[in-house]
Short mmCIF file of C-alpha atoms and ligand atoms in Angstrom, two decimals:
data_model
loop_
_atom_site.label_atom_id
_atom_site.label_comp_id
_atom_site.label_asym_id
_atom_site.label_seq_id
_atom_site.Cartn_x
_atom_site.Cartn_y
_atom_site.Cartn_z
CA UNK A 1 101.49 73.26 139.14
CA UNK A 2 101.24 74.65 135.66
CA UNK A 3 101.72 78.28 135.00
CA UNK A 4 98.80 78.59 133.19
CA UNK A 5 96.34 78.02 135.80
CA UNK A 6 94.30 81.02 137.82
CA UNK A 7 95.79 80.08 141.15
CA UNK A 8 98.72 82.34 139.50
CA UNK A 9 96.44 84.97 138.13
CA UNK A 10 97.77 88.55 139.39
CA UNK A 11 97.14 92.02 137.89
CA UNK A 12 100.54 91.86 137.06
CA UNK A 13 100.21 88.56 134.66
CA UNK A 14 97.33 90.25 133.09
CA UNK A 15 99.50 93.10 132.14
CA UNK A 16 101.95 91.43 130.83
CA UNK A 17 100.40 88.67 128.89
CA UNK A 18 97.67 90.83 127.83
CA UNK A 19 100.25 92.79 125.72
CA UNK A 20 101.54 89.84 124.27
CA UNK A 21 98.17 88.81 123.22
CA UNK A 22 96.87 92.39 121.51
CA UNK A 23 100.21 92.18 119.95
CA UNK A 24 99.47 88.84 118.25
CA UNK A 25 96.03 89.35 117.42
CA UNK A 26 96.95 92.89 116.23
CA UNK A 27 99.26 91.31 113.85
CA UNK A 28 96.57 88.60 112.65
CA UNK A 29 94.76 91.78 111.64
CA UNK A 30 97.34 93.27 110.13
CA UNK A 31 98.67 90.41 107.99
CA UNK A 32 95.64 89.41 107.14
CA UNK A 33 93.52 93.09 106.20
CA UNK A 34 97.18 93.68 104.27
CA UNK A 35 96.70 90.52 102.21
CA UNK A 36 99.94 88.93 103.60
CA UNK A 37 98.00 86.01 104.85
CA UNK A 38 94.82 84.84 103.50
CA UNK A 39 92.86 84.53 106.76
CA UNK A 40 92.54 86.11 110.12
CA UNK A 41 93.35 82.70 112.92
CA UNK A 42 91.82 84.52 115.84
CA UNK A 43 90.38 81.24 118.12
CA UNK A 44 93.77 79.71 118.76
CA UNK A 45 94.95 83.23 120.02
CA UNK A 46 92.25 82.99 122.68
CA UNK A 47 93.00 79.42 123.88
CA UNK A 48 96.64 80.62 123.71
CA UNK A 49 95.80 83.36 126.27
CA UNK A 50 92.86 81.35 127.69
CA UNK A 51 94.04 81.71 131.56
CA UNK A 52 94.28 85.61 131.36
CA UNK A 53 90.85 85.57 129.62
CA UNK A 54 89.46 83.87 131.90
CA UNK A 55 86.26 83.89 133.94
CA UNK A 56 88.54 83.72 137.18
CA UNK A 57 90.71 86.53 135.40
CA UNK A 58 87.90 88.80 134.89
CA UNK A 59 86.46 87.76 138.86
CA UNK A 60 90.29 89.04 140.19
CA UNK A 61 90.33 92.24 138.27
CA UNK A 62 86.82 93.17 139.15
CA UNK A 63 87.83 92.00 143.14
CA UNK A 64 90.26 94.67 142.62
CA UNK A 65 88.17 97.26 141.62
CA UNK A 66 85.52 97.73 143.97
CA UNK A 67 88.53 97.36 146.40
CA UNK A 68 90.20 100.47 144.78
CA UNK A 69 89.34 103.62 146.38
CA UNK A 70 86.77 105.95 143.87
CA UNK A 71 89.13 108.51 142.57
CA UNK A 72 92.48 106.79 142.32
CA UNK A 73 94.99 105.56 139.86
CA UNK A 74 94.10 102.20 141.10
CA UNK A 75 90.59 102.46 140.23
CA UNK A 76 91.39 103.97 137.29
CA UNK A 77 93.72 101.00 136.05
CA UNK A 78 91.36 98.20 137.10
CA UNK A 79 88.20 99.64 135.63
CA UNK A 80 90.09 99.89 131.96
CA UNK A 81 91.39 95.99 132.83
CA UNK A 82 87.98 95.43 133.50
CA UNK A 83 86.57 96.59 130.57
CA UNK A 84 89.37 94.93 128.43
CA UNK A 85 88.19 91.22 129.89
CA UNK A 86 84.40 91.66 129.81
CA UNK A 87 85.34 92.93 125.70
CA UNK A 88 87.41 89.76 125.56
CA UNK A 89 85.42 87.58 126.83
CA UNK A 90 82.58 88.39 124.59
CA UNK A 91 85.47 88.51 121.74
CA UNK A 92 86.84 84.96 122.52
CA UNK A 93 82.58 83.96 122.49
CA UNK A 94 82.11 85.94 119.57
CA UNK A 95 85.71 84.60 117.75
CA UNK A 96 84.02 81.75 115.21
CA UNK A 97 81.23 83.94 114.72
CA UNK A 98 83.83 86.95 113.73
CA UNK A 99 85.44 84.35 111.20
CA UNK A 100 82.76 83.72 109.52
CA UNK A 101 81.45 87.43 109.18
CA UNK A 102 85.16 88.30 107.85
CA UNK A 103 85.53 85.19 105.49
CA UNK A 104 82.23 86.12 104.39
CA UNK A 105 83.03 89.49 103.21
CA UNK A 106 85.73 88.17 101.57
CA UNK A 107 84.42 86.43 99.50
CA UNK A 108 80.63 87.38 98.85
CA UNK A 109 79.44 87.97 95.28
CA UNK A 110 76.78 89.95 94.50
CA UNK A 111 74.31 88.80 91.35
CA UNK A 112 73.20 91.53 89.62
CA UNK A 113 70.73 91.77 87.11
CA UNK A 114 72.53 92.09 84.08
CA UNK A 115 73.90 88.26 84.63
CA UNK A 116 77.49 89.67 85.88
CA UNK A 117 78.87 89.73 89.42
CA UNK A 118 80.18 91.55 91.98
CA UNK A 119 82.61 91.02 95.14
CA UNK A 120 80.87 92.68 97.84
CA UNK A 121 83.77 94.54 98.83
CA UNK A 122 83.48 96.44 95.81
CA UNK A 123 80.08 97.57 96.21
CA UNK A 124 80.69 100.76 97.84
CA UNK A 125 83.49 102.00 95.80
CA UNK A 126 81.23 101.13 92.64
CA UNK A 127 78.31 102.77 94.05
CA UNK A 128 80.15 105.76 95.34
CA UNK A 129 81.77 106.29 91.56
CA UNK A 130 78.95 105.47 89.79
CA UNK A 131 77.47 108.50 87.52
CA UNK A 132 74.57 106.68 86.57
CA UNK A 133 71.90 106.21 88.87
CA UNK A 134 70.15 103.34 87.75
CA UNK A 135 73.32 101.55 88.16
CA UNK A 136 73.59 102.48 91.41
CA UNK A 137 70.23 101.62 92.65
CA UNK A 138 70.63 97.92 90.52
CA UNK A 139 74.11 97.08 92.57
CA UNK A 140 72.02 98.77 96.32
CA UNK A 141 69.20 96.62 95.58
CA UNK A 142 70.97 93.32 94.91
CA UNK A 143 73.74 94.18 97.72
CA UNK A 144 70.87 94.58 100.21
CA UNK A 145 69.12 91.22 98.70
CA UNK A 146 72.42 89.24 99.94
CA UNK A 147 72.97 91.15 102.90
CA UNK A 148 69.40 90.76 104.27
CA UNK A 149 69.77 86.76 103.38
CA UNK A 150 73.27 86.23 104.70
CA UNK A 151 75.43 88.56 106.38
CA UNK A 152 72.21 90.39 108.60
CA UNK A 153 71.60 86.79 110.17
CA UNK A 154 74.58 86.21 111.32
CA UNK A 155 75.08 89.86 112.76
CA UNK A 156 71.70 89.72 114.57
CA UNK A 157 73.16 86.30 116.33
CA UNK A 158 76.37 88.20 117.49
CA UNK A 159 74.30 90.94 118.81
CA UNK A 160 72.10 89.05 120.80
CA UNK A 161 74.70 86.53 121.88
CA UNK A 162 76.80 90.13 122.80
CA UNK A 163 74.11 91.32 124.81
CA UNK A 164 73.33 87.51 126.63
CA UNK A 165 77.27 87.35 127.72
CA UNK A 166 77.54 90.85 128.92
CA UNK A 167 74.70 90.48 130.71
CA UNK A 168 75.75 87.31 132.38
CA UNK A 169 78.94 89.01 133.89
CA UNK A 170 76.05 90.20 135.72
CA UNK A 171 78.45 93.66 136.93
CA UNK A 172 75.43 95.80 136.63
CA UNK A 173 71.62 95.91 135.34
CA UNK A 174 71.97 95.33 132.16
CA UNK A 175 73.97 95.66 128.95
CA UNK A 176 73.96 99.83 128.88
CA UNK A 177 74.50 100.28 132.36
CA UNK A 178 77.21 98.17 132.41
CA UNK A 179 78.82 99.14 129.41
CA UNK A 180 78.35 102.69 131.21
CA UNK A 181 80.40 101.38 134.15
CA UNK A 182 83.32 100.05 132.02
CA UNK A 183 83.69 102.45 129.98
CA UNK A 184 82.85 105.51 132.24
CA UNK A 185 80.65 107.30 129.67
CA UNK A 186 77.39 108.04 130.52
CA UNK A 187 74.92 107.16 127.42
CA UNK A 188 71.92 108.64 128.58
CA UNK A 189 73.46 112.41 128.81
CA UNK A 190 74.81 111.56 125.32
CA UNK A 191 72.08 109.89 123.69
CA UNK A 192 70.40 113.33 125.14
CA UNK A 193 72.90 115.24 123.11
CA UNK A 194 72.32 113.73 119.99
CA UNK A 195 68.77 114.23 120.04
CA UNK A 196 69.32 117.71 120.77
CA UNK A 197 71.59 118.19 118.20
CA UNK A 198 69.22 116.56 115.75
CA UNK A 199 66.99 119.13 116.49
CA UNK A 200 68.91 121.99 116.75
CA UNK A 201 70.65 121.49 113.30
CA UNK A 202 67.25 120.28 111.36
CA UNK A 203 66.97 124.21 109.86
CA UNK A 204 70.13 124.19 108.93
CA UNK A 205 69.82 120.90 107.35
CA UNK A 206 66.90 121.55 105.47
CA UNK A 207 68.55 124.56 103.82
CA UNK A 208 71.19 122.34 102.33
CA UNK A 209 70.32 119.15 101.92
CA UNK A 210 68.17 119.88 98.94
CA UNK A 211 70.60 122.44 97.67
CA UNK A 212 73.61 119.85 97.00
CA UNK A 213 71.43 116.75 96.09
CA UNK A 214 69.81 119.01 93.10
CA UNK A 215 73.13 120.58 92.40
CA UNK A 216 75.24 117.95 92.24
CA UNK A 217 73.33 114.19 91.37
CA UNK A 218 70.35 115.94 89.86
CA UNK A 219 68.16 113.98 91.53
CA UNK A 220 64.61 114.91 93.18
CA UNK A 221 65.82 114.95 96.70
CA UNK A 222 62.85 113.60 98.21
CA UNK A 223 63.79 110.24 96.53
CA UNK A 224 67.11 109.98 97.19
CA UNK A 225 68.97 106.98 98.68
CA UNK A 226 71.72 105.90 100.60
CA UNK A 227 73.96 104.99 97.45
CA UNK A 228 72.78 108.50 96.15
CA UNK A 229 74.92 109.33 99.63
CA UNK A 230 77.66 107.44 98.87
CA UNK A 231 77.89 109.01 95.50
CA UNK A 232 77.22 112.23 96.52
CA UNK A 233 80.01 112.61 99.39
CA UNK A 234 82.41 111.26 96.54
CA UNK A 235 82.30 114.91 96.41
CA UNK A 236 84.42 113.70 92.72
CA UNK A 237 84.80 117.35 91.25
CA UNK A 238 87.60 118.43 93.52
CA UNK A 239 89.65 115.23 93.12
CA UNK A 240 92.26 116.46 90.84
CA UNK A 241 93.65 118.64 93.58
CA UNK A 242 94.64 115.82 95.55
CA UNK A 243 96.74 113.69 93.61
CA UNK A 244 98.10 110.36 94.95
CA UNK A 245 101.63 111.48 94.03
CA UNK A 246 101.61 114.30 96.31
CA UNK A 247 99.85 112.98 99.40
CA UNK A 248 102.27 111.64 101.46
CA UNK A 249 104.90 114.02 100.85
CA UNK A 250 102.62 116.84 101.55
CA UNK A 251 101.31 115.41 104.39
CA UNK A 252 104.83 114.65 105.38
CA UNK A 253 105.99 117.75 104.92
CA UNK A 254 103.16 119.59 107.34
CA UNK A 255 103.66 116.93 110.23
CA UNK A 256 107.68 118.46 109.95
CA UNK A 257 106.22 121.32 109.54
CA UNK A 258 104.44 121.15 113.11
CA UNK A 259 107.76 120.04 114.75
CA UNK A 260 107.04 116.00 114.51
CA UNK A 261 108.96 113.39 112.66
CA UNK A 262 106.32 111.86 110.65
CA UNK A 263 107.52 108.91 110.28
CA UNK A 264 108.20 108.49 114.60
CA UNK A 265 112.03 107.80 114.04
CA UNK A 266 111.30 104.55 112.13
CA UNK A 267 108.58 103.23 114.50
CA UNK A 268 106.01 104.03 111.75
CA UNK A 269 106.14 101.72 108.88
CA UNK A 270 104.25 102.87 105.54
CA UNK A 271 102.63 99.96 103.50
CA UNK A 272 101.76 101.30 100.07
CA UNK A 273 102.14 98.51 98.17
CA UNK A 274 99.46 96.62 96.22
CA UNK A 275 98.49 93.46 96.93
CA UNK A 276 95.53 91.16 96.06
CA UNK A 277 93.52 90.16 99.06
CA UNK A 278 94.59 93.66 100.84
CA UNK A 279 91.93 96.35 101.92
CA UNK A 280 91.20 99.25 99.76
CA UNK A 281 89.91 101.28 103.11
CA UNK A 282 93.52 102.26 104.87
CA UNK A 283 93.96 101.70 108.05
CA UNK A 284 96.51 101.64 111.30
CA UNK A 285 97.89 98.99 112.90
CA UNK A 286 99.92 99.32 116.08
CA UNK A 287 101.71 95.66 116.40
CA UNK A 288 103.94 96.84 119.02
CA UNK A 289 102.91 100.39 120.81
CA UNK A 290 105.35 102.65 120.43
CA UNK A 291 107.88 100.42 118.53
CA UNK A 292 105.88 99.14 115.77
CA UNK A 293 103.37 100.76 113.60
CA UNK A 294 101.73 99.54 110.34
CA UNK A 295 100.01 102.80 108.44
CA UNK A 296 98.50 100.38 105.75
CA UNK A 297 96.86 102.07 102.58
CA UNK A 298 96.48 102.23 98.79
CA UNK A 299 96.50 105.73 97.29
CA UNK A 300 94.36 106.22 94.44
CA UNK A 301 94.11 110.04 94.84
CA UNK A 302 90.83 112.00 95.67
CA UNK A 303 89.62 113.32 98.31
CA UNK A 304 88.20 110.82 100.53
CA UNK A 305 92.13 109.19 99.86
CA UNK A 306 94.18 111.96 101.32
CA UNK A 307 90.91 112.55 104.12
CA UNK A 308 91.52 108.51 105.74
CA UNK A 309 95.09 108.87 104.98
CA UNK A 310 95.16 112.12 107.61
CA UNK A 311 93.03 110.06 109.69
CA UNK A 312 95.12 106.63 109.64
CA UNK A 313 98.33 109.19 110.23
CA UNK A 314 96.35 110.46 113.32
CA UNK A 315 96.16 107.23 114.72
CA UNK A 316 99.73 106.12 113.82
CA UNK A 317 101.04 109.19 115.58
CA UNK A 318 99.32 108.54 118.48
CA UNK A 319 100.36 105.10 118.81
CA UNK A 320 104.06 106.20 118.08
CA UNK A 321 104.46 108.62 120.33
CA UNK A 322 102.95 107.03 123.71
CA UNK A 323 105.02 106.50 126.50
CA UNK A 324 106.58 103.63 126.33
CA UNK A 325 106.53 102.96 130.60
CA UNK A 326 102.78 103.86 130.61
CA UNK A 327 101.13 100.41 131.87
CA UNK A 328 99.92 98.08 129.38
CA UNK A 329 96.37 99.54 129.76
CA UNK A 330 97.26 102.98 129.06
CA UNK A 331 98.96 102.47 125.79
CA UNK A 332 96.72 99.49 124.74
CA UNK A 333 93.39 99.81 126.02
CA UNK A 334 91.24 102.91 127.70
CA UNK A 335 88.64 105.18 126.31
CA UNK A 336 88.97 105.14 122.29
CA UNK A 337 87.64 108.58 121.82
CA UNK A 338 90.62 109.44 122.86
CA UNK A 339 92.75 107.89 119.90
CA UNK A 340 89.71 108.75 117.07
CA UNK A 341 90.37 112.60 118.07
CA UNK A 342 93.57 112.82 117.29
CA UNK A 343 92.82 110.55 113.76
CA UNK A 344 89.84 113.46 113.46
CA UNK A 345 92.10 116.34 114.18
CA UNK A 346 94.60 115.09 111.48
CA UNK A 347 91.72 114.36 108.88
CA UNK A 348 89.67 117.98 109.68
CA UNK A 349 92.55 119.45 108.18
CA UNK A 350 90.63 119.07 104.59
CA UNK A 351 88.31 122.08 106.54
CA UNK A 352 90.89 124.09 107.14
CA UNK A 353 91.51 127.25 104.21
CA UNK A 354 94.89 127.92 105.16
CA UNK A 355 96.41 124.13 104.97
CA UNK A 356 94.47 123.22 101.79
CA UNK A 357 96.04 126.34 99.89
CA UNK A 358 99.27 125.61 101.34
CA UNK A 359 99.30 121.51 100.48
CA UNK A 360 96.77 120.85 98.31
CA UNK A 361 96.59 121.77 94.29
CA UNK A 362 92.98 123.06 95.37
CA UNK A 363 93.69 126.66 94.99
CA UNK A 364 92.31 129.93 96.15
CA UNK A 365 89.46 130.02 93.55
CA UNK A 366 87.88 126.61 94.98
CA UNK A 367 88.94 126.87 98.90
CA UNK A 368 85.26 128.50 99.34
CA UNK A 369 82.93 126.12 97.40
CA UNK A 370 85.18 123.06 98.68
CA UNK A 371 84.66 124.12 102.36
CA UNK A 372 80.96 124.65 101.74
CA UNK A 373 80.91 121.05 100.52
CA UNK A 374 82.98 120.05 103.46
CA UNK A 375 80.33 121.92 105.71
CA UNK A 376 77.38 119.77 103.74
CA UNK A 377 79.32 116.22 104.52
CA UNK A 378 80.21 117.48 108.03
CA UNK A 379 76.87 118.00 109.00
CA UNK A 380 75.48 114.52 107.12
CA UNK A 381 77.61 112.68 109.28
CA UNK A 382 76.98 114.04 112.36
CA UNK A 383 73.56 113.79 111.83
CA UNK A 384 73.89 110.38 110.89
CA UNK A 385 76.23 108.84 113.96
CA UNK A 386 73.51 110.97 116.35
CA UNK A 387 70.80 108.61 114.77
CA UNK A 388 72.98 105.18 114.74
CA UNK A 389 73.49 106.02 118.71
CA UNK A 390 70.22 106.58 119.07
CA UNK A 391 69.27 103.39 117.45
CA UNK A 392 72.26 101.35 118.69
CA UNK A 393 70.75 102.65 122.56
CA UNK A 394 67.88 100.34 121.38
CA UNK A 395 69.65 97.60 119.91
CA UNK A 396 71.39 96.78 122.99
CA UNK A 397 68.56 98.32 125.62
CA UNK A 398 66.34 95.89 125.28
CA UNK A 399 63.68 98.20 125.28
CA UNK A 400 62.94 97.09 121.35
CA UNK A 401 62.43 93.66 120.08
CA UNK A 402 65.13 92.33 117.90
CA UNK A 403 62.05 91.80 114.84
CA UNK A 404 61.32 95.50 115.11
CA UNK A 405 64.44 96.76 114.88
CA UNK A 406 65.34 97.14 111.36
CA UNK A 407 62.10 99.58 110.60
CA UNK A 408 63.08 101.23 114.09
CA UNK A 409 66.48 101.41 112.25
CA UNK A 410 65.71 102.95 108.59
CA UNK A 411 63.16 105.16 110.35
CA UNK A 412 65.94 106.83 112.55
CA UNK A 413 69.15 106.96 109.74
CA UNK A 414 66.01 107.73 107.32
CA UNK A 415 64.86 111.35 109.09
CA UNK A 416 68.28 112.29 110.28
CA UNK A 417 69.47 112.64 106.60
CA UNK A 418 66.60 112.33 104.55
CA UNK A 419 68.46 109.32 102.36
CA UNK A 420 66.59 106.26 102.14
CA UNK A 421 68.25 103.44 104.27
CA UNK A 422 67.48 99.74 103.71
CA UNK A 423 66.34 97.44 106.39
CA UNK A 424 68.97 95.15 105.80
CA UNK A 425 71.45 97.02 106.75
CA UNK A 426 69.95 97.40 110.02
CA UNK A 427 72.45 95.09 112.02
CA UNK A 428 75.92 95.78 109.51
CA UNK A 429 75.48 99.55 110.24
CA UNK A 430 76.05 99.01 113.69
CA UNK A 431 79.50 100.29 115.59
CA UNK A 432 79.85 97.29 117.92
CA UNK A 433 79.80 98.03 121.49
CA UNK A 434 79.14 101.15 121.20
CA UNK A 435 81.99 102.07 119.00
CA UNK A 436 79.63 105.02 117.51
CA UNK A 437 79.74 106.80 121.01
CA UNK A 438 83.65 106.74 120.90
CA UNK A 439 83.40 108.29 117.41
CA UNK A 440 80.97 111.12 118.44
CA UNK A 441 83.10 112.40 121.76
CA UNK A 442 85.94 112.25 119.25
CA UNK A 443 84.70 114.65 117.32
CA UNK A 444 83.32 116.71 120.46
CA UNK A 445 87.18 116.33 121.40
CA UNK A 446 88.35 117.13 118.18
CA UNK A 447 86.86 120.42 117.43
CA UNK A 448 87.36 121.76 120.86
CA UNK A 449 91.08 120.72 120.56
CA UNK A 450 91.02 122.79 117.22
CA UNK A 451 89.99 125.76 118.94
CA UNK A 452 92.56 125.58 122.00
CA UNK A 453 95.48 124.92 119.15
CA UNK A 454 93.92 128.18 117.39
CA UNK A 455 94.24 129.84 120.60
CA UNK A 456 97.61 128.60 121.53
CA UNK A 457 99.56 128.51 118.25
CA UNK A 458 97.43 131.08 115.51
CA UNK A 459 95.30 130.11 112.52
CA UNK A 460 97.91 128.06 111.13
CA UNK A 461 99.01 125.95 114.36
CA UNK A 462 99.63 122.94 111.97
CA UNK A 463 102.43 124.41 110.78
CA UNK A 464 103.81 125.92 113.79
CA UNK A 465 106.84 124.25 115.60
CA UNK A 466 105.92 124.38 118.75
CA UNK A 467 102.35 123.25 118.28
CA UNK A 468 103.66 119.71 117.15
CA UNK A 469 105.69 118.95 120.45
CA UNK A 470 102.82 120.30 122.90
CA UNK A 471 100.73 117.72 121.10
CA UNK A 472 103.01 114.68 121.82
CA UNK A 473 103.93 115.93 124.97
CA UNK A 474 100.83 116.91 126.39
CA UNK A 475 98.25 114.60 124.30
CA UNK A 476 99.75 111.92 122.43
CA UNK A 477 102.37 110.54 124.73
CA UNK A 478 99.56 110.08 127.87
CA UNK A 479 97.96 106.95 125.67
CA UNK A 480 94.92 106.52 126.87
CA UNK A 481 94.94 107.25 130.33
CA UNK A 482 92.22 109.41 130.68
CA UNK A 483 88.52 109.72 129.74
CA UNK A 484 87.67 111.98 126.39
CA UNK A 485 85.43 114.11 128.85
CA UNK A 486 88.63 114.21 131.63
CA UNK A 487 91.46 115.26 128.85
CA UNK A 488 88.57 118.17 127.66
CA UNK A 489 88.33 119.75 131.29
CA UNK A 490 92.24 119.16 131.58
CA UNK A 491 93.41 120.49 127.75
CA UNK A 492 90.52 123.27 126.76
CA UNK A 493 91.11 126.92 129.13
CA UNK A 494 88.10 126.98 131.18
CA UNK A 495 87.64 123.33 132.75
CA UNK A 496 85.34 122.80 129.45
CA UNK A 497 82.54 119.59 129.47
CA UNK A 498 82.06 117.65 126.19
CA UNK A 499 79.65 119.30 123.49
CA UNK A 500 78.53 119.49 120.18
CA UNK A 501 78.92 123.32 120.55
CA UNK A 502 82.36 123.78 118.82
CA UNK A 503 80.64 121.31 116.49
CA UNK A 504 78.30 123.94 115.35
CA UNK A 505 80.03 126.72 115.08
CA UNK A 506 82.49 124.79 112.99
CA UNK A 507 80.05 123.60 110.47
CA UNK A 508 78.36 127.10 110.63
CA UNK A 509 81.59 128.93 109.47
CA UNK A 510 82.33 126.02 106.55
CA UNK A 511 78.42 126.48 105.28
CA UNK A 512 78.32 130.53 106.06
ZN1 ZN B 601 89.97 106.04 113.27
#
């Protein structure tokens, strides 16, 4: 009998071939998004590994999951494997659509009123960099028209099919209940926290929003669009303090000062080369965990560039310092709120006065103004993500008709941020499979970790040579064995639950 038949399936085979599959697929993403390969060919990989991604594999894992005692390690492992297989089932069935999406994004051109054309991939950067408001709105409008006509239908189909595929698995009652079962995360609880956060921070938002929009953009706060938000948060007034030439050197110095080798003995490979087809946003691709982790970026300098680099470095360090003897599912899978929290732990250095003074050229006189900006930006993104998550619970929950979703999207996002959103983005500005929930929980965990690190290693924990080894041993090495809320209980003193409270405290401090 050929080895690929389901009669030879076992959890161990899932682990070994699952890892091989993930390595190949991540390499494919890395090569195509780094500009080293023209297109990502995903479908052949799904075919090659069809046996371990089959409905039979899912059924076998489901059986093992149901047989494992509640609270056991086995239960934890089989839940994570089950979540992965459900995701892979979806991924395999949506691979064709996803390839079309990626190809569209890489090649789409936006016709502008002056007769010129702009690459779709460039539009966000161009809007953020344009100090000419009319030009920003022109790009925004032209982009919305093309996205609404071409990308939005692809994305809507993607989410419709995703919901059908997950519901067809018949693991629980509907998409949301299935996601909760597989992820171990409660949707209703997080959604209630988000709604409460939006309410609690409304006065703070009302106080700061008009001030920043008027001062930085010089426009009427009641008439600001999303493209204005991009320009506002581009925050170029401080960019000279964050030169491209110093970025890697200063950040690596800081990581060494906290007692961590920033390249993890060569396991982290930094790709800074300029190359056609290379994505402008930095990203991290763990091709083999922990042995081969790519940190890919195109340094152009400025605040956003530093912040993205720090974020991706946090991911890279997490992957490169995982225990090699941990099972596949703890290194490759699990609750991504955890890896996102380490990424955010690093990008939030940009809020820290001491860190800014030591590693950037910002200087004492500008730190306060910079921090107020950072507080405003943080509050904006938190409010945006809370609204996004609430919207996505409707998109996936099935309580709202597809054709009503664009209006709901505009209403929720515009109310939370004051910036006018376009209905064309309603299926584009969605993080598939509730990744927004991972970000929100990561934000909460990150703020808690910072308070914990400050308690243990003082205000300047980021240069305390004892802090790095603690991070590596207590957090990074564990991979994603724990859920973010379990980790919060273990690491923070006094059995703390994840919440927005430490984030509200930090935003209040920044805006004070
Ligand atoms: Zn991330």
